[in-house]
Amino acid sequence: MLKSKKSKMLALLVTLAVAGSVFAGCGSKSTSGTASGKKVIKVNIGADPKTIDPGLNNSVEGAKVICNAFEGLTNLDKDDKPIPGVAEKWEISKDGLTYTFHLRKDAKWSDGKPVTAKDFEYAWKRAADPNTASEYAYQIYYVKNAENYNKKKATADEVGVKATDDQTLVVTLEGPTLYFLSLTAFPTYAPVRKDIVEKNPKDWANKAETYISNGPFVMKEYKPKDSLNFEKNPNYWNAKEVKLDRIEFKTLENESSYFAAFKSGQLDMLDKPPAQETPNLLKDGTAVAYPYLGTYYYNLNVSPNAENVNAEAAKVLKDVRVRKALTYAIDRTALVEKVTKSGEKPATSFVPSAASDSNGGKFKNKEYYPATADVAQAKKLLAEAGYPDGQGFPKLEILYNTMQGHQNVAQAVQDMWKKNLGIDVQLRNVERKVHLTELNKRNYQIARDGWIADYNDPMTFIDQFTTGNEQNHPGYANAEFDKLIKAAKAEADATKRVALMHQAEDTIMNDMPFIPLYEYTEVVCMNKKLKNVHVSPLGFFYFRDADLEK
């Protein structure tokens, strides 16, 4: 017992030393706060973003930076409803297909140049351009001919977004889209400057001098694997209402390190505290659990590339009976109660239970499998696939990005599959940038993933799995599923649209190219002096209205 305590004390000292080294340039006391007369905060985003280019980003950590550096046609208020952003007003045609946005004349870029409608037209067409290779290109597909342009069936001039003058943007949609105004607040729809991007297309977003933005904060320093430092943008049209002077976005991935930094006052805000600490943090008010519209899941590589990664694994994972056996063998209730411990809900579908439908109500999810393991059904399916009690089954690998929480989940699933199915699984962890690259290349067998809603509608969860979609990490392809998604997007009748989305989810959950594990909660630790931060259920932190009390 004495040896155990001694080891824990040594581990704590090492953790504190690591945390201290991360902020070594700050001195013995944090520079957060108002002592210097400046309102400075340090916020951990959990990883160094692969990119903070609005047209290329596909990660939550990148979006947390982008949504504070850029502003779209609309903003989201504290209730996540669209409000005027760069567009001060707009009109919508009776058929819901044409939006005319009127930009405010005082909107400026961080270098003082005016923000124009042409900046939005350029940014949207750039995201849809096949040469850009944006993983979020499909998000622009709501705009007429954007998908055809991305698939080289139309020209840029045929895409339904036109700047008729500097202050007027006319957008024509493929079909009525009830949540389109919310979409225009999403990072992919943010404006970017053509002269800036095309002068240095690969690196413009990596340097403070070229990261020209139009939001409340502007980049001052980018220190890879350390921090992205922003200051109040004096050219922002509503700068007089921005109260913070500086935000330092820290990129610590190790939970023990960033939690120690928070406890010592070197961080003002973080999410995902260590699982073992979370119950007490929530109980004493140090942490708050915010609504979070997202699903944590494992991808199963069913793409043609799976053969190149591991032929044996590809063979077994192509069998839907195997994929379902793996799903039924997981006890999700035990996972959230004994492993994650942050108020998560077992996921028995892919679309989260909190998702709204087109009629303003809940989507009314189905339970495609029980929250607890159905070991008998799992064993039956595996035996039918030719592997009774796991005999002859090849060793699989789970890929996950560095973070203790992901490791804990992977180890728990590894144990469940061994105990319930008799199969062996090895684990491989990599840093976040490598993880994203491996997902994009489909260079894995089984891989951790998570999807946070881009807007509150089931479509944001299911349309990513259409054939050829860059976000379709399992490499899933089903023509009937594609047809249902296309029909739902074109359906103006809300009730019929919901029915089509349910059919689409039925189809993909029957094919099971992924294994949903749980519905997220957003557990956030925050300096009690930090006020009016908007913690969005879409996974973003908005500091536009935030303040730091003296």
XYZ file of C-alpha atoms in Angstrom:
550
model
C 0.000 0.000 0.000
C 2.816 2.430 0.855
C 4.537 1.625 -2.441
C 1.285 2.302 -4.339
C 0.864 5.721 -2.702
C 4.462 6.585 -3.396
C 4.076 5.668 -7.051
C 0.943 7.777 -7.367
C 2.708 10.756 -5.793
C 5.639 10.367 -8.178
C 3.256 10.139 -11.136
C 1.483 13.302 -10.020
C 4.789 15.171 -9.708
C 5.801 14.046 -13.208
C 2.442 15.146 -14.612
C 2.739 18.553 -12.964
C 6.278 18.883 -14.296
C 5.060 18.124 -17.823
C 2.245 20.649 -17.480
C 4.713 23.225 -16.194
C 7.060 22.646 -19.113
C 4.224 23.217 -21.564
C 3.738 26.721 -20.217
C 7.365 27.364 -19.289
C 7.418 30.714 -21.043
C 4.675 32.034 -18.778
C 6.680 32.158 -15.556
C 5.515 30.744 -12.255
C 2.135 32.420 -12.487
C -0.404 32.211 -15.267
C -0.730 35.167 -17.599
C -4.465 34.442 -17.799
C -6.621 37.069 -16.211
C -6.721 40.816 -16.000
C -3.673 41.623 -13.838
C -1.859 43.167 -16.806
C -4.940 45.137 -17.787
C -5.563 42.709 -20.654
C -8.223 40.013 -20.671
C -6.271 36.916 -21.700
C -7.495 33.326 -21.601
C -5.919 29.948 -22.390
C -8.169 27.271 -23.844
C -7.177 23.685 -24.580
C -8.600 22.262 -27.811
C -7.140 18.765 -27.377
C -4.923 18.459 -30.455
C -2.960 20.432 -32.997
C -5.434 20.939 -35.868
C -4.505 19.306 -39.140
C -5.641 22.548 -40.779
C -7.504 25.737 -39.898
C -8.392 26.489 -43.511
C -12.219 26.863 -43.446
C -12.561 25.073 -46.774
C -10.393 22.104 -45.781
C -10.959 21.578 -42.059
C -12.902 18.505 -40.957
C -12.065 18.338 -37.245
C -13.710 19.767 -34.142
C -10.417 21.140 -32.844
C -9.885 23.043 -36.094
C -13.460 24.323 -36.089
C -13.068 25.676 -32.536
C -10.398 28.002 -33.890
C -12.084 28.842 -37.205
C -15.439 29.835 -35.694
C -13.671 32.525 -33.642
C -11.458 33.745 -36.476
C -14.087 33.839 -39.233
C -17.710 34.874 -39.548
C -20.221 33.564 -42.058
C -23.317 35.165 -43.482
C -25.018 34.195 -40.223
C -23.956 33.623 -36.632
C -25.517 31.322 -34.068
C -27.000 32.791 -30.893
C -26.825 31.215 -27.408
C -29.713 28.928 -28.393
C -27.985 27.960 -31.645
C -30.502 29.821 -33.776
C -29.192 31.687 -36.838
C -28.830 35.463 -36.443
C -27.250 38.094 -38.723
C -23.496 37.839 -39.232
C -21.824 39.395 -42.224
C -25.292 39.442 -43.783
C -27.422 42.004 -41.975
C -30.637 40.776 -43.651
C -31.923 38.360 -46.279
C -34.989 37.356 -48.263
C -36.161 33.824 -49.064
C -38.316 33.066 -52.112
C -41.750 31.495 -51.596
C -40.569 28.160 -52.969
C -37.613 28.152 -50.533
C -35.082 27.801 -53.343
C -33.589 31.286 -53.580
C -31.882 33.223 -50.778
C -30.806 36.821 -51.316
C -28.301 37.974 -48.687
C -27.475 41.628 -48.108
C -24.023 42.142 -46.585
C -23.306 44.882 -44.096
C -21.095 47.640 -45.510
C -18.901 47.829 -42.406
C -17.751 44.173 -42.577
C -13.964 44.116 -42.960
C -11.096 41.668 -43.134
C -8.428 41.756 -40.452
C -6.159 43.721 -42.831
C -8.846 46.401 -43.198
C -10.120 45.498 -46.658
C -13.915 45.195 -47.091
C -15.605 41.784 -47.008
C -17.614 41.408 -50.208
C -20.142 38.991 -51.645
C -17.432 37.861 -54.074
C -15.438 36.500 -51.113
C -18.333 34.191 -50.269
C -18.859 33.150 -53.887
C -15.164 32.309 -54.182
C -15.048 30.397 -50.877
C -18.088 28.225 -51.614
C -16.991 27.394 -55.153
C -13.487 26.672 -53.874
C -14.871 24.173 -51.345
C -16.898 22.490 -54.099
C -14.021 22.510 -56.600
C -12.768 18.920 -57.103
C -9.208 20.240 -57.273
C -9.499 21.563 -53.714
C -10.252 18.036 -52.468
C -12.277 19.329 -49.531
C -13.689 16.569 -47.363
C -16.603 18.869 -46.662
C -17.376 19.579 -50.325
C -20.632 17.664 -49.920
C -21.793 20.273 -47.416
C -22.004 22.725 -50.327
C -24.141 20.283 -52.335
C -27.295 22.034 -51.113
C -26.369 24.802 -53.561
C -27.589 24.177 -57.099
C -25.036 22.344 -59.271
C -22.397 22.284 -56.524
C -22.361 18.476 -56.552
C -22.248 18.392 -60.350
C -19.303 20.789 -60.248
C -17.516 18.636 -57.673
C -18.055 15.595 -59.898
C -16.963 17.478 -63.018
C -20.434 17.487 -64.563
C -20.869 21.270 -64.405
C -18.722 24.378 -64.492
C -18.051 26.828 -61.658
C -20.248 29.388 -63.422
C -23.202 26.988 -63.189
C -22.986 26.726 -59.391
C -25.925 28.545 -57.789
C -24.050 31.213 -55.836
C -23.588 34.636 -57.450
C -22.319 37.976 -56.182
C -24.540 40.447 -58.031
C -22.653 43.335 -56.429
C -20.279 43.810 -53.482
C -23.084 43.657 -50.920
C -25.502 41.171 -52.512
C -25.176 37.383 -52.703
C -27.884 35.366 -54.464
C -27.983 31.659 -53.647
C -30.090 29.086 -55.492
C -30.569 25.702 -53.834
C -31.171 22.238 -55.254
C -34.200 21.854 -53.011
C -35.851 23.551 -50.026
C -33.476 23.233 -47.052
C -35.083 24.190 -43.749
C -31.741 24.523 -41.959
C -29.843 26.407 -44.661
C -29.463 29.578 -42.573
C -27.812 27.488 -39.846
C -25.485 25.986 -42.448
C -24.270 29.439 -43.475
C -22.798 29.798 -39.962
C -20.753 26.586 -40.418
C -16.968 26.976 -41.056
C -17.090 25.531 -44.597
C -19.400 28.404 -45.581
C -17.065 31.084 -44.199
C -15.584 33.554 -46.692
C -11.937 33.426 -47.699
C -9.904 35.906 -49.727
C -8.968 34.786 -53.233
C -5.820 36.932 -53.392
C -4.557 35.512 -50.087
C -5.364 31.854 -50.753
C -4.138 31.674 -54.328
C -0.851 33.393 -53.523
C 0.041 30.593 -51.096
C -2.598 27.826 -51.361
C -0.824 25.240 -49.179
C 0.476 27.372 -46.309
C -1.651 30.524 -46.104
C -3.503 29.175 -43.028
C -0.279 28.295 -41.175
C 1.151 31.794 -40.773
C -0.150 34.754 -38.830
C 0.821 37.226 -41.543
C -1.298 35.442 -44.181
C -4.141 34.084 -42.034
C -6.415 36.987 -42.930
C -9.803 36.484 -41.287
C -13.013 38.451 -40.764
C -14.213 37.309 -37.339
C -13.834 38.700 -33.807
C -10.256 37.405 -33.369
C -7.156 37.476 -35.554
C -4.093 35.220 -35.433
C -0.891 36.632 -33.963
C 1.216 33.469 -33.593
C 1.042 29.822 -34.664
C 3.331 27.512 -32.692
C 2.884 23.968 -34.048
C 2.220 21.367 -31.331
C 1.990 24.166 -28.773
C -0.578 26.897 -29.352
C -2.463 29.090 -31.774
C -2.561 32.607 -30.353
C -5.253 35.098 -31.322
C -6.019 38.675 -30.351
C -9.070 40.859 -30.695
C -9.580 41.907 -34.304
C -9.836 45.731 -34.341
C -11.320 45.602 -37.856
C -14.206 43.316 -36.918
C -17.473 45.164 -37.607
C -18.702 44.566 -34.046
C -15.316 44.901 -32.296
C -16.733 47.240 -29.641
C -18.726 44.317 -28.220
C -15.750 41.904 -28.085
C -14.404 41.935 -24.535
C -11.494 39.471 -24.576
C -8.105 40.792 -25.672
C -6.356 37.498 -26.347
C -7.098 33.779 -26.664
C -4.348 31.164 -26.624
C -5.608 27.883 -28.039
C -3.433 25.165 -26.482
C -3.068 21.787 -28.202
C -2.369 19.399 -25.311
C -3.507 15.821 -26.033
C -2.533 14.170 -22.746
C -5.480 14.348 -20.329
C -3.364 14.245 -17.177
C -1.180 17.085 -18.436
C -3.944 19.442 -19.458
C -5.998 18.701 -16.352
C -2.970 19.430 -14.142
C -2.492 22.691 -16.060
C -6.129 23.625 -15.403
C -5.844 22.859 -11.692
C -2.713 24.994 -11.420
C -4.415 27.931 -13.149
C -2.466 27.669 -16.397
C -5.586 26.842 -18.413
C -8.920 28.633 -18.238
C -10.988 26.110 -20.165
C -10.865 22.538 -21.389
C -13.209 19.748 -22.332
C -12.867 16.001 -21.775
C -11.255 15.916 -18.314
C -9.904 12.503 -17.201
C -12.765 10.012 -16.860
C -11.806 9.035 -13.303
C -12.030 12.694 -12.241
C -15.250 13.565 -14.047
C -17.915 12.375 -11.552
C -16.424 14.453 -8.725
C -15.818 17.438 -11.024
C -19.462 17.423 -12.050
C -20.566 16.979 -8.450
C -18.564 19.899 -7.070
C -19.349 22.200 -10.018
C -15.807 22.394 -11.374
C -17.140 20.823 -14.563
C -20.446 21.238 -16.357
C -22.008 18.741 -18.766
C -23.360 20.565 -21.818
C -25.640 19.096 -24.513
C -23.534 17.619 -27.287
C -25.119 16.366 -30.489
C -22.731 13.638 -31.507
C -21.972 9.927 -31.675
C -18.761 8.092 -30.743
C -18.253 5.037 -32.926
C -15.849 2.599 -34.571
C -15.448 2.487 -38.351
C -15.131 -0.916 -39.995
C -13.068 -0.755 -43.174
C -15.305 -2.165 -45.916
C -13.600 -0.213 -48.709
C -11.702 -1.762 -51.644
C -8.507 -0.550 -49.966
C -9.126 -2.863 -46.993
C -7.494 -5.721 -48.943
C -4.265 -3.735 -49.135
C -4.263 -3.016 -45.406
C -4.797 -6.602 -44.242
C -6.343 -9.259 -46.470
C -7.475 -11.526 -43.619
C -9.122 -8.690 -41.730
C -10.749 -7.411 -44.926
C -12.231 -10.840 -45.585
C -13.936 -11.174 -42.193
C -15.083 -7.538 -42.009
C -16.780 -7.822 -45.406
C -19.166 -10.360 -43.832
C -22.119 -8.463 -42.359
C -22.640 -11.291 -39.852
C -19.179 -10.598 -38.434
C -19.840 -6.858 -38.282
C -23.096 -7.470 -36.424
C -21.472 -9.999 -34.092
C -18.901 -7.386 -33.091
C -21.724 -4.915 -32.469
C -23.875 -7.244 -30.350
C -20.867 -8.284 -28.230
C -20.380 -4.790 -26.781
C -22.016 -3.774 -23.488
C -22.549 -0.059 -24.030
C -24.198 0.464 -20.666
C -21.089 -0.847 -18.914
C -18.960 1.290 -21.224
C -20.586 4.582 -20.208
C -21.093 3.686 -16.541
C -17.713 2.106 -15.794
C -15.321 3.533 -18.400
C -16.305 6.975 -19.752
C -18.290 8.059 -16.632
C -19.310 11.448 -18.024
C -23.057 11.085 -18.421
C -22.902 9.614 -21.926
C -25.843 7.622 -23.256
C -25.415 4.185 -24.883
C -25.861 4.551 -28.653
C -28.366 2.054 -30.033
C -28.578 3.879 -33.372
C -26.263 6.212 -35.268
C -28.412 9.353 -35.178
C -28.380 10.627 -31.555
C -31.616 10.644 -29.576
C -31.461 14.449 -29.189
C -31.610 15.106 -32.940
C -34.604 17.086 -34.149
C -36.717 16.222 -37.175
C -38.127 18.452 -39.888
C -41.329 19.019 -37.912
C -39.557 20.553 -34.915
C -39.878 17.419 -32.771
C -37.451 14.589 -31.986
C -36.355 12.134 -34.645
C -37.677 9.188 -32.578
C -34.730 6.859 -33.026
C -35.076 3.123 -33.236
C -33.080 0.760 -31.056
C -31.261 -1.411 -33.575
C -29.607 -3.518 -30.843
C -29.742 -3.553 -27.035
C -27.712 -1.161 -24.890
C -26.277 -4.161 -23.047
C -24.471 -6.960 -24.863
C -26.503 -9.738 -26.470
C -23.793 -12.359 -26.232
C -25.978 -15.222 -27.452
C -26.862 -13.380 -30.651
C -23.236 -12.302 -31.131
C -21.978 -15.893 -30.784
C -24.690 -17.163 -33.128
C -23.781 -14.677 -35.850
C -20.059 -15.359 -35.538
C -20.667 -19.117 -35.744
C -22.848 -18.641 -38.842
C -19.957 -16.722 -40.401
C -17.737 -19.785 -39.838
C -15.934 -18.825 -36.628
C -17.573 -20.677 -33.688
C -16.239 -19.285 -30.407
C -13.723 -17.276 -32.421
C -11.951 -20.333 -33.831
C -9.873 -19.448 -36.886
C -10.700 -15.751 -36.565
C -7.754 -13.471 -37.454
C -6.389 -10.907 -35.028
C -7.875 -7.468 -35.684
C -6.513 -4.014 -34.888
C -8.244 -0.951 -33.442
C -6.726 2.396 -34.399
C -7.338 5.376 -32.122
C -5.814 8.802 -31.598
C -3.767 9.628 -28.514
C -5.936 10.370 -25.492
C -6.447 8.320 -22.353
C -10.216 8.240 -22.821
C -9.901 6.673 -26.274
C -7.448 4.122 -24.908
C -9.801 3.218 -22.055
C -12.667 2.621 -24.485
C -10.483 0.579 -26.834
C -9.223 -1.613 -23.978
C -12.783 -2.179 -22.745
C -13.997 -3.195 -26.224
C -10.910 -5.383 -26.640
C -11.793 -7.188 -23.395
C -15.480 -7.567 -24.359
C -14.648 -9.112 -27.724
C -12.189 -11.511 -26.092
C -14.605 -12.524 -23.351
C -17.791 -12.666 -25.415
C -16.511 -13.892 -28.787
C -13.103 -15.409 -28.105
C -11.338 -13.139 -30.590
C -8.106 -11.198 -30.135
C -7.652 -7.534 -30.934
C -4.534 -5.397 -30.762
C -4.522 -1.654 -30.239
C -2.606 1.086 -32.081
C -2.570 4.716 -31.013
C -1.295 7.632 -33.097
C -1.379 11.413 -32.786
C -4.494 13.156 -34.070
C -3.074 14.384 -37.398
C -1.900 10.866 -38.264
C -5.250 9.459 -37.156
C -7.125 11.762 -39.547
C -4.767 10.879 -42.384
C -5.225 7.150 -41.793
C -9.003 7.567 -41.760
C -8.957 9.565 -44.990
C -6.742 6.990 -46.712
C -8.779 4.140 -45.176
C -5.522 2.708 -43.929
C -6.925 0.787 -40.953
C -9.040 -2.241 -40.018
C -11.164 -0.801 -37.207
C -10.813 2.852 -36.233
C -12.176 5.185 -33.600
C -14.252 8.029 -34.969
C -16.776 10.551 -33.775
C -19.312 12.677 -35.553
C -20.599 15.960 -34.194
C -23.588 17.526 -35.923
C -22.972 20.368 -38.351
C -26.616 21.415 -37.804
C -29.483 19.932 -35.798
C -31.028 17.526 -38.276
C -30.573 13.762 -38.821
C -29.222 14.404 -42.315
C -25.932 15.669 -40.894
C -25.294 12.186 -39.484
C -26.348 9.948 -42.352
C -25.504 11.706 -45.617
C -21.749 11.438 -44.992
C -21.962 7.721 -45.852
C -23.079 8.200 -49.448
C -20.859 6.520 -52.014
C -17.655 8.443 -52.660
C -18.172 10.989 -49.880
C -14.815 12.114 -48.489
C -16.165 11.758 -44.927
C -17.281 8.184 -45.620
C -14.319 6.679 -43.758
C -15.569 3.052 -43.846
C -15.725 3.240 -47.667
C -19.361 2.121 -47.580
C -21.273 1.925 -50.875
C -24.976 1.125 -51.304
C -26.959 2.477 -54.258
C -30.286 2.116 -52.433
C -28.979 4.141 -49.496
C -27.705 6.842 -51.881
C -31.118 6.962 -53.546
C -32.910 7.446 -50.209
C -30.582 10.267 -49.163
C -31.060 12.032 -52.488
C -34.842 11.681 -52.228
C -34.885 12.993 -48.638
C -32.861 16.056 -49.632
C -35.291 16.845 -52.447
C -38.469 16.205 -50.399
C -40.350 19.364 -49.406
C -42.969 17.558 -47.300
C -41.519 17.337 -43.771
C -43.311 14.125 -42.797
C -42.276 12.307 -45.961
C -38.719 13.594 -45.540
C -38.470 12.150 -42.022
C -39.792 8.797 -43.270
C -37.124 8.713 -45.985
C -34.379 9.474 -43.456
C -35.615 6.645 -41.228
C -35.478 4.289 -44.211
C -31.942 5.447 -44.955
C -30.851 4.801 -41.374
C -32.582 1.399 -41.449
C -30.539 0.516 -44.534
C -27.161 1.536 -43.171
C -27.757 0.065 -39.720
C -28.644 -3.240 -41.367
C -25.374 -3.127 -43.314
C -23.403 -1.991 -40.219
C -20.233 -0.420 -41.711
C -19.610 1.157 -38.299
C -20.304 0.352 -34.638
C -21.969 3.163 -32.647
C -20.843 3.106 -29.012
C -22.299 6.088 -27.175
C -23.825 9.532 -27.517
C -21.485 12.285 -26.440
C -21.802 14.719 -23.613
C -19.597 17.816 -23.560
C -17.977 17.990 -20.125
C -16.222 21.338 -19.746
C -14.026 22.719 -16.974
C -13.975 26.505 -16.982
C -12.453 29.317 -14.959
C -15.354 30.671 -12.909
C -14.365 34.211 -13.914
C -14.887 33.368 -17.575
C -18.466 34.284 -18.520
C -20.802 34.106 -21.525
C -18.884 31.474 -23.471
C -21.221 29.773 -25.904
C -20.586 26.021 -25.688
C -22.416 24.773 -28.738
C -23.963 21.282 -28.993
C -22.129 21.164 -32.334
C -18.806 20.998 -30.457
C -17.657 24.605 -30.882
C -16.590 27.196 -28.313
C -17.672 30.719 -29.271
C -15.871 33.582 -27.504
C -17.508 36.441 -29.409
C -19.561 37.460 -26.348
C -17.254 36.071 -23.653
C -15.835 38.150 -20.809
C -13.283 37.632 -18.055
C -14.283 39.193 -14.760
C -11.728 41.002 -12.626
